[in-house]
């Protein structure tokens, strides 16, 4: 079989590369819908009304909170790809030759006026950009984007070459990997893989995504909601080339539909009966499985957000791959509890290998098992929180509780409206740092940081900036 790579000045525009010569073929996004509730159309579209104008009013950072853990806000430039909303931070930390560290963040954002017709889901998705930092706390946007994209300041924009593509209306970030290197060492020969999700202009009835539809919304439609997952590759992390998947839309992971025999080919034959029909696939998080055998099919694990078609439950599902490109679904691995902080849905996760820190050598050692940080939605207040779970095999998970709770409403903190999209990295002092997205009571978004001494459920918001009255 062949992979077609497009959209890159570094990887020629239409280059066919034999899959046997490709380092790794990775895919699948982690899907999560940022909607606080699926019970009503008002909740579905509520974040659009009355917030759009407020989103362009930029607060002074010195007036937010005493512990200011915000590291990135929407751009102050109206023409920027991220001038309205931002989300899904994915951070790499590299050890440089001089002993210092450097950081790169990829994230997605939506610009002011991106969806003036209000036909797309009210998410922070739109295009994908990049920022850099010397310490992981002070960030500067990369204003020079890929010259092949549809906007000047983006790493991956809308697919303008293939009108039939799955990613023509909006794209969102899932994960960025350097699978042939370690998490903290950047190899000159390394190839970046970006797993992302996208939606096109296909109109879908809202009823397909809601458990209860009011009579006034029976004929209402939404575009870009049937999310699919794709993969792009890069030699420098800045200019990306899309890799066309087996699906006619170019995606490598699509929602399972029992009436479409082609989608059944993406299910693992061993657990075919366990895979449920899905409304969408998105927000993929992909990890390299070091415990597998040499020829095993689970060298790569993908955790993605989905909604089951039968009962409209937002869940996290898992898929396996021998090479990172051809994926086989294993079914749902995290479901909402009847009671608790994820009773209204589970989504947007980040999975990391369990590890221990040696204070004498200042090194991390991987251990058996996995930790998952995911977004849970409460039935009581409809707020999103970051929750934690653990697993020995990546398929059977034990929930551990809340990792990051929402900010204080009384103090009008920047993340009092909800927190999610976690991403965890290891630091040289034996601590863990979590980057996460949050929004305030008015729906204004930002990216913040928290720190842990290694515990999955004990996190403290990390001071990112200091201000004096």
XYZ file of C-alpha atoms in Angstrom:
469
model
C 0.000 0.000 0.000
C 1.060 3.613 -0.458
C 0.804 6.805 1.546
C 0.181 10.076 -0.199
C 1.725 13.062 1.518
C 0.657 16.568 0.587
C 0.772 20.169 1.790
C 4.463 20.505 2.664
C 7.342 22.458 1.130
C 9.772 20.083 2.815
C 7.950 16.862 1.928
C 7.128 17.449 -1.740
C 3.508 18.333 -2.463
C 2.430 15.005 -3.930
C 4.920 12.401 -2.819
C 4.002 8.746 -2.645
C 5.998 6.805 -0.086
C 5.810 3.071 0.318
C 4.461 2.196 3.752
C 7.207 -0.394 4.149
C 9.804 2.393 4.001
C 7.923 4.783 6.284
C 9.197 5.058 9.862
C 5.761 4.862 11.405
C 2.218 5.409 10.281
C 0.301 7.025 13.096
C -3.282 8.125 13.452
C -6.333 8.722 15.561
C -7.453 11.700 17.521
C -8.957 12.018 20.845
C -12.459 13.314 20.578
C -14.264 15.447 23.031
C -17.107 17.804 22.633
C -16.728 20.891 24.813
C -20.458 21.205 25.261
C -21.431 21.358 28.902
C -24.612 19.389 28.307
C -26.250 17.428 25.537
C -29.678 17.772 27.043
C -30.804 20.786 25.070
C -30.039 22.818 22.004
C -29.595 25.886 24.218
C -26.728 24.112 25.977
C -25.381 22.912 22.637
C -25.091 26.401 21.209
C -25.148 28.437 24.417
C -21.469 29.349 24.486
C -21.879 31.223 21.220
C -24.483 33.648 22.370
C -23.357 36.761 24.183
C -19.745 35.659 24.458
C -18.298 36.478 21.058
C -17.998 40.195 21.763
C -16.634 39.617 25.246
C -13.951 37.318 23.886
C -12.153 40.214 22.241
C -11.914 42.163 25.508
C -8.485 41.241 26.829
C -8.087 41.312 30.574
C -5.005 42.708 32.240
C -3.076 39.722 33.595
C -2.241 41.709 36.709
C -5.897 41.759 37.711
C -6.697 38.054 37.427
C -5.611 36.204 40.587
C -2.833 36.154 43.161
C -1.664 32.789 41.846
C -1.511 33.553 38.162
C -0.957 30.243 36.412
C -2.030 31.428 32.959
C 0.677 30.927 30.311
C -1.240 31.707 27.107
C -4.371 33.629 26.159
C -6.047 34.291 22.796
C -4.027 36.637 20.621
C -4.601 40.377 20.877
C -4.310 40.648 17.088
C -7.798 40.330 15.533
C -6.405 38.747 12.366
C -4.585 35.970 14.208
C -5.842 32.391 13.890
C -6.305 32.253 17.699
C -7.911 35.634 18.415
C -11.189 34.137 19.708
C -10.546 30.841 21.543
C -7.619 28.481 22.206
C -7.341 24.911 23.473
C -5.637 21.485 23.452
C -2.043 22.415 24.417
C 0.548 19.748 23.589
C 4.041 20.491 24.906
C 7.469 19.009 24.175
C 10.474 19.718 26.413
C 13.961 19.206 24.995
C 17.345 19.095 26.743
C 19.830 21.234 24.821
C 23.585 20.771 24.501
C 24.278 23.618 26.950
C 22.297 21.882 29.686
C 19.297 24.165 29.352
C 15.824 23.190 28.191
C 13.606 24.472 25.437
C 9.882 24.023 25.028
C 7.522 23.848 22.063
C 3.746 24.021 22.356
C 1.281 23.129 19.634
C -2.335 24.131 20.199
C -5.443 24.907 18.212
C -7.375 28.142 18.073
C -10.347 29.844 16.462
C -10.243 33.380 15.122
C -12.799 36.154 15.461
C -15.262 35.786 12.601
C -14.205 32.203 11.860
C -17.808 30.971 12.048
C -19.959 34.052 11.537
C -22.781 31.911 10.143
C -22.804 29.882 13.371
C -23.035 26.584 11.535
C -20.095 24.815 13.211
C -19.929 23.335 16.725
C -19.036 26.028 19.313
C -15.550 24.670 20.025
C -12.079 26.204 20.152
C -11.096 24.277 17.022
C -10.231 26.074 13.804
C -6.539 25.882 12.896
C -3.374 24.646 14.638
C -0.470 26.885 15.656
C 2.762 26.820 17.606
C 4.564 28.661 20.424
C 8.021 28.411 22.009
C 9.386 28.985 25.507
C 12.741 28.897 27.362
C 11.204 27.618 30.598
C 7.714 26.306 29.860
C 6.071 29.305 31.544
C 6.850 32.295 29.308
C 5.559 31.644 25.806
C 5.956 33.438 22.495
C 3.762 32.638 19.505
C 5.452 31.495 16.322
C 4.166 34.028 13.814
C 5.831 32.431 10.795
C 3.626 29.527 9.876
C 3.887 26.961 7.123
C 3.830 28.685 3.703
C 1.590 25.964 2.282
C -1.278 26.637 4.691
C -4.321 28.883 4.272
C -3.300 31.377 6.996
C 0.114 32.990 7.602
C 0.558 32.087 11.274
C -0.522 28.430 11.413
C 1.253 25.083 11.344
C -1.777 23.223 10.003
C -4.771 24.994 8.529
C -7.870 24.026 6.588
C -7.598 21.540 3.757
C -8.022 23.660 0.646
C -6.618 21.110 -1.797
C -9.223 18.367 -1.389
C -12.820 19.618 -1.361
C -13.956 16.109 -0.410
C -11.665 15.989 2.617
C -12.750 15.482 6.221
C -10.855 18.594 7.396
C -12.129 21.427 5.173
C -14.236 23.323 7.764
C -12.152 23.192 10.979
C -9.282 21.217 12.512
C -8.256 20.534 16.088
C -5.127 19.141 17.722
C -4.874 15.693 19.248
C -1.212 14.845 19.810
C 2.290 15.512 18.458
C 4.925 12.761 18.671
C 8.546 12.093 17.852
C 8.194 8.312 17.870
C 11.809 7.546 16.949
C 13.288 9.607 19.803
C 12.878 9.946 23.551
C 10.462 12.550 24.986
C 13.312 14.902 25.910
C 15.848 14.413 23.117
C 15.335 15.851 19.657
C 17.037 13.866 16.918
C 18.059 15.550 13.676
C 16.714 12.504 11.831
C 13.464 12.453 13.765
C 10.089 12.857 12.090
C 7.184 14.501 13.890
C 3.736 12.962 13.699
C 0.681 15.085 14.367
C -2.639 13.418 15.086
C -5.507 15.783 14.554
C -9.251 15.814 13.995
C -11.295 17.648 11.433
C -14.804 18.375 10.273
C -16.192 19.296 6.871
C -19.291 21.112 5.659
C -21.534 18.054 5.689
C -24.856 18.953 7.327
C -26.035 16.595 10.047
C -29.277 16.684 12.079
C -28.637 17.890 15.621
C -30.848 15.029 16.785
C -27.999 12.611 16.021
C -25.880 14.194 18.777
C -28.517 14.878 21.461
C -30.222 12.455 23.803
C -33.297 14.679 23.960
C -34.417 16.984 21.148
C -37.022 19.729 21.716
C -39.688 19.983 19.003
C -38.343 23.339 17.830
C -34.998 21.748 16.916
C -36.166 18.644 15.078
C -35.151 20.083 11.708
C -32.015 21.915 12.942
C -28.700 20.891 11.385
C -25.036 21.407 12.248
C -21.911 21.268 10.060
C -18.492 19.880 10.930
C -19.788 17.703 13.753
C -18.990 14.269 12.311
C -15.358 14.486 13.342
C -12.742 12.163 11.878
C -9.063 11.677 12.675
C -6.079 12.280 10.426
C -2.291 12.386 10.619
C 0.344 14.786 9.292
C 4.138 14.507 9.284
C 6.944 17.052 9.556
C 10.720 17.198 9.644
C 10.916 20.405 11.678
C 7.633 20.633 13.606
C 6.650 23.747 11.662
C 5.736 22.705 8.105
C 3.408 19.726 7.887
C 2.306 17.347 5.149
C -1.006 15.563 5.385
C -0.930 11.775 5.036
C -3.993 10.500 3.222
C -5.692 7.650 5.064
C -7.694 4.768 3.634
C -11.048 6.482 4.084
C -12.333 8.333 0.968
C -12.210 11.578 2.979
C -8.501 11.118 3.686
C -9.029 10.253 7.349
C -7.337 7.294 9.030
C -9.934 6.812 11.786
C -13.644 7.366 11.234
C -16.803 6.696 13.289
C -17.922 3.074 13.174
C -21.217 2.624 11.310
C -22.652 -0.882 11.065
C -24.359 0.019 7.766
C -20.994 0.925 6.201
C -18.880 -2.215 5.754
C -15.741 -0.135 5.126
C -15.765 1.239 8.670
C -15.924 -2.305 10.061
C -12.459 -2.918 8.593
C -11.098 -0.574 11.291
C -12.358 -2.832 14.089
C -10.140 -5.451 15.690
C -11.619 -8.810 14.534
C -10.895 -10.297 17.970
C -13.315 -7.897 19.669
C -15.636 -7.016 16.780
C -18.740 -7.419 18.928
C -17.426 -4.966 21.540
C -17.113 -2.005 19.184
C -20.191 0.208 19.329
C -21.495 2.520 16.636
C -20.078 6.032 16.977
C -21.251 9.549 16.156
C -17.752 11.032 15.827
C -14.052 10.402 16.552
C -11.745 13.125 17.805
C -9.108 14.434 20.237
C -6.738 11.442 19.674
C -3.898 10.796 22.091
C -1.292 8.315 20.822
C 1.414 6.576 22.859
C 4.170 4.117 22.029
C 3.639 0.803 23.792
C 7.075 -0.436 24.849
C 5.692 -3.596 26.518
C 4.501 -5.180 23.306
C 6.230 -7.970 21.387
C 8.271 -7.275 18.279
C 5.513 -8.205 15.824
C 2.508 -7.337 17.956
C -0.361 -5.196 16.634
C -0.431 -2.965 19.701
C 2.906 -1.164 19.322
C 0.865 2.038 19.295
C -2.175 2.822 21.424
C -4.674 5.530 20.559
C -7.197 6.945 22.993
C -9.888 9.075 21.388
C -13.119 10.755 22.378
C -16.346 9.534 20.886
C -20.103 9.451 21.376
C -21.948 6.133 21.237
C -24.757 6.315 18.705
C -27.171 4.133 20.668
C -27.322 5.991 23.991
C -25.497 9.279 23.144
C -22.866 8.742 25.847
C -19.559 10.638 25.574
C -16.820 8.077 26.159
C -13.141 7.384 25.566
C -12.277 4.500 23.252
C -9.002 2.754 22.431
C -7.476 1.532 19.183
C -4.257 -0.359 18.474
C -1.783 -0.195 15.612
C 1.335 -2.090 14.545
C 2.830 0.945 12.768
C 0.970 4.081 13.901
C -1.046 4.469 10.676
C -3.357 1.477 10.296
C -5.663 1.353 13.313
C -7.928 -1.329 14.785
C -10.553 -0.342 17.331
C -10.871 -2.187 20.622
C -13.973 -0.349 21.867
C -14.798 1.943 24.771
C -12.384 1.893 27.730
C -13.735 4.781 29.867
C -17.478 5.378 30.358
C -19.399 7.897 32.470
C -20.383 6.834 35.972
C -24.000 7.134 37.082
C -22.832 9.445 39.856
C -19.701 11.524 40.060
C -17.829 14.199 38.188
C -17.996 12.405 34.831
C -21.661 11.359 34.901
C -22.407 13.598 31.919
C -19.494 12.446 29.794
C -15.788 11.583 29.471
C -13.489 13.019 26.829
C -10.158 14.695 25.898
C -7.523 12.562 27.569
C -3.770 12.382 27.881
C -2.148 9.029 28.650
C 1.375 8.782 30.089
C 3.553 5.905 31.163
C 3.895 5.358 34.897
C 7.397 6.279 36.045
C 9.562 6.764 39.107
C 12.221 9.439 39.674
C 15.735 8.694 40.898
C 16.927 11.770 42.891
C 20.561 10.662 42.757
C 20.854 10.452 38.976
C 18.026 12.920 38.297
C 16.475 10.521 35.819
C 13.024 9.032 35.258
C 12.539 5.289 34.910
C 9.469 3.918 33.158
C 7.374 1.404 35.056
C 4.628 -0.965 34.041
C 1.227 0.603 33.619
C -0.359 3.862 32.513
C -1.919 7.003 33.930
C -4.761 8.766 32.151
C -5.831 12.351 32.716
C -9.179 13.036 31.113
C -12.003 15.519 31.053
C -15.169 14.663 32.949
C -18.454 16.554 32.823
C -20.664 16.702 35.916
C -24.412 16.269 35.768
C -24.865 18.588 38.756
C -23.193 21.802 37.547
C -22.410 20.819 33.905
C -18.783 21.854 34.516
C -15.705 20.155 33.026
C -12.954 18.916 35.379
C -9.709 16.998 34.901
C -9.974 13.491 36.349
C -7.421 10.677 36.648
C -7.396 6.917 36.071
C -4.788 4.136 35.990
C -4.357 0.921 34.030
C -1.957 -1.979 33.715
C -2.745 -2.814 30.087
C -4.204 0.370 28.591
C -7.657 -1.150 28.130
C -9.009 -1.766 31.636
C -9.009 1.389 33.747
C -9.564 2.215 37.406
C -10.773 5.752 38.100
C -8.858 7.690 40.774
C -10.865 10.900 41.186
C -10.380 14.617 40.523
C -6.935 15.873 39.493
C -7.730 19.535 38.677
C -10.961 21.109 39.914
C -12.497 24.290 38.560
C -11.378 27.673 39.880
C -13.324 29.567 42.516
C -16.472 31.196 41.220
C -16.490 33.742 44.062
C -13.101 35.064 42.966
C -14.056 34.993 39.275
C -10.945 32.984 38.499
C -9.955 32.475 34.863
C -10.807 28.754 34.990
C -13.962 28.867 37.125
C -16.127 27.895 34.135
C -14.360 24.613 33.441
C -10.979 22.924 32.930
C -9.884 20.242 30.472
C -7.576 19.160 27.620
C -4.773 18.090 30.000
C -1.228 17.356 28.871
C 1.444 16.154 31.334
C 5.239 16.309 31.009
C 8.064 15.242 33.334
C 10.515 17.757 34.794
C 14.115 17.301 35.924
C 13.322 17.926 39.594
C 11.076 14.867 39.842
C 7.809 16.758 39.497
C 5.128 16.638 36.834
C 3.712 19.662 35.054
C 0.243 19.715 33.548
C -0.813 22.137 30.835
C -4.568 22.492 30.585
C -7.234 24.644 28.982
C -9.754 26.577 31.030
C -12.533 29.076 30.630
C -14.061 31.671 32.904
C -17.712 32.383 33.683
C -18.091 34.273 30.395
C -16.498 31.574 28.254
C -13.133 33.321 27.774
C -10.442 30.685 27.257
C -6.785 30.430 28.282
C -4.081 27.824 28.909
C -2.654 27.338 32.393
C -0.254 25.113 34.342
C -0.326 22.998 37.470
C 2.353 20.935 39.214
C 2.463 17.616 41.091
C 5.112 15.818 43.112
C 4.161 12.633 41.263
C 0.696 11.979 42.610
C -1.999 11.582 39.946
C -4.641 13.362 42.024
C -2.665 16.009 43.947
C -1.987 19.059 41.779
C -1.272 22.667 42.692
C -1.684 25.567 40.295
C 1.835 26.722 39.380
C 2.794 30.376 39.557
C 3.576 31.451 36.010
C 3.748 35.243 36.332
C 4.240 37.679 39.201
C 2.532 41.047 39.544
C 2.631 43.713 42.218
C -0.251 45.901 43.257
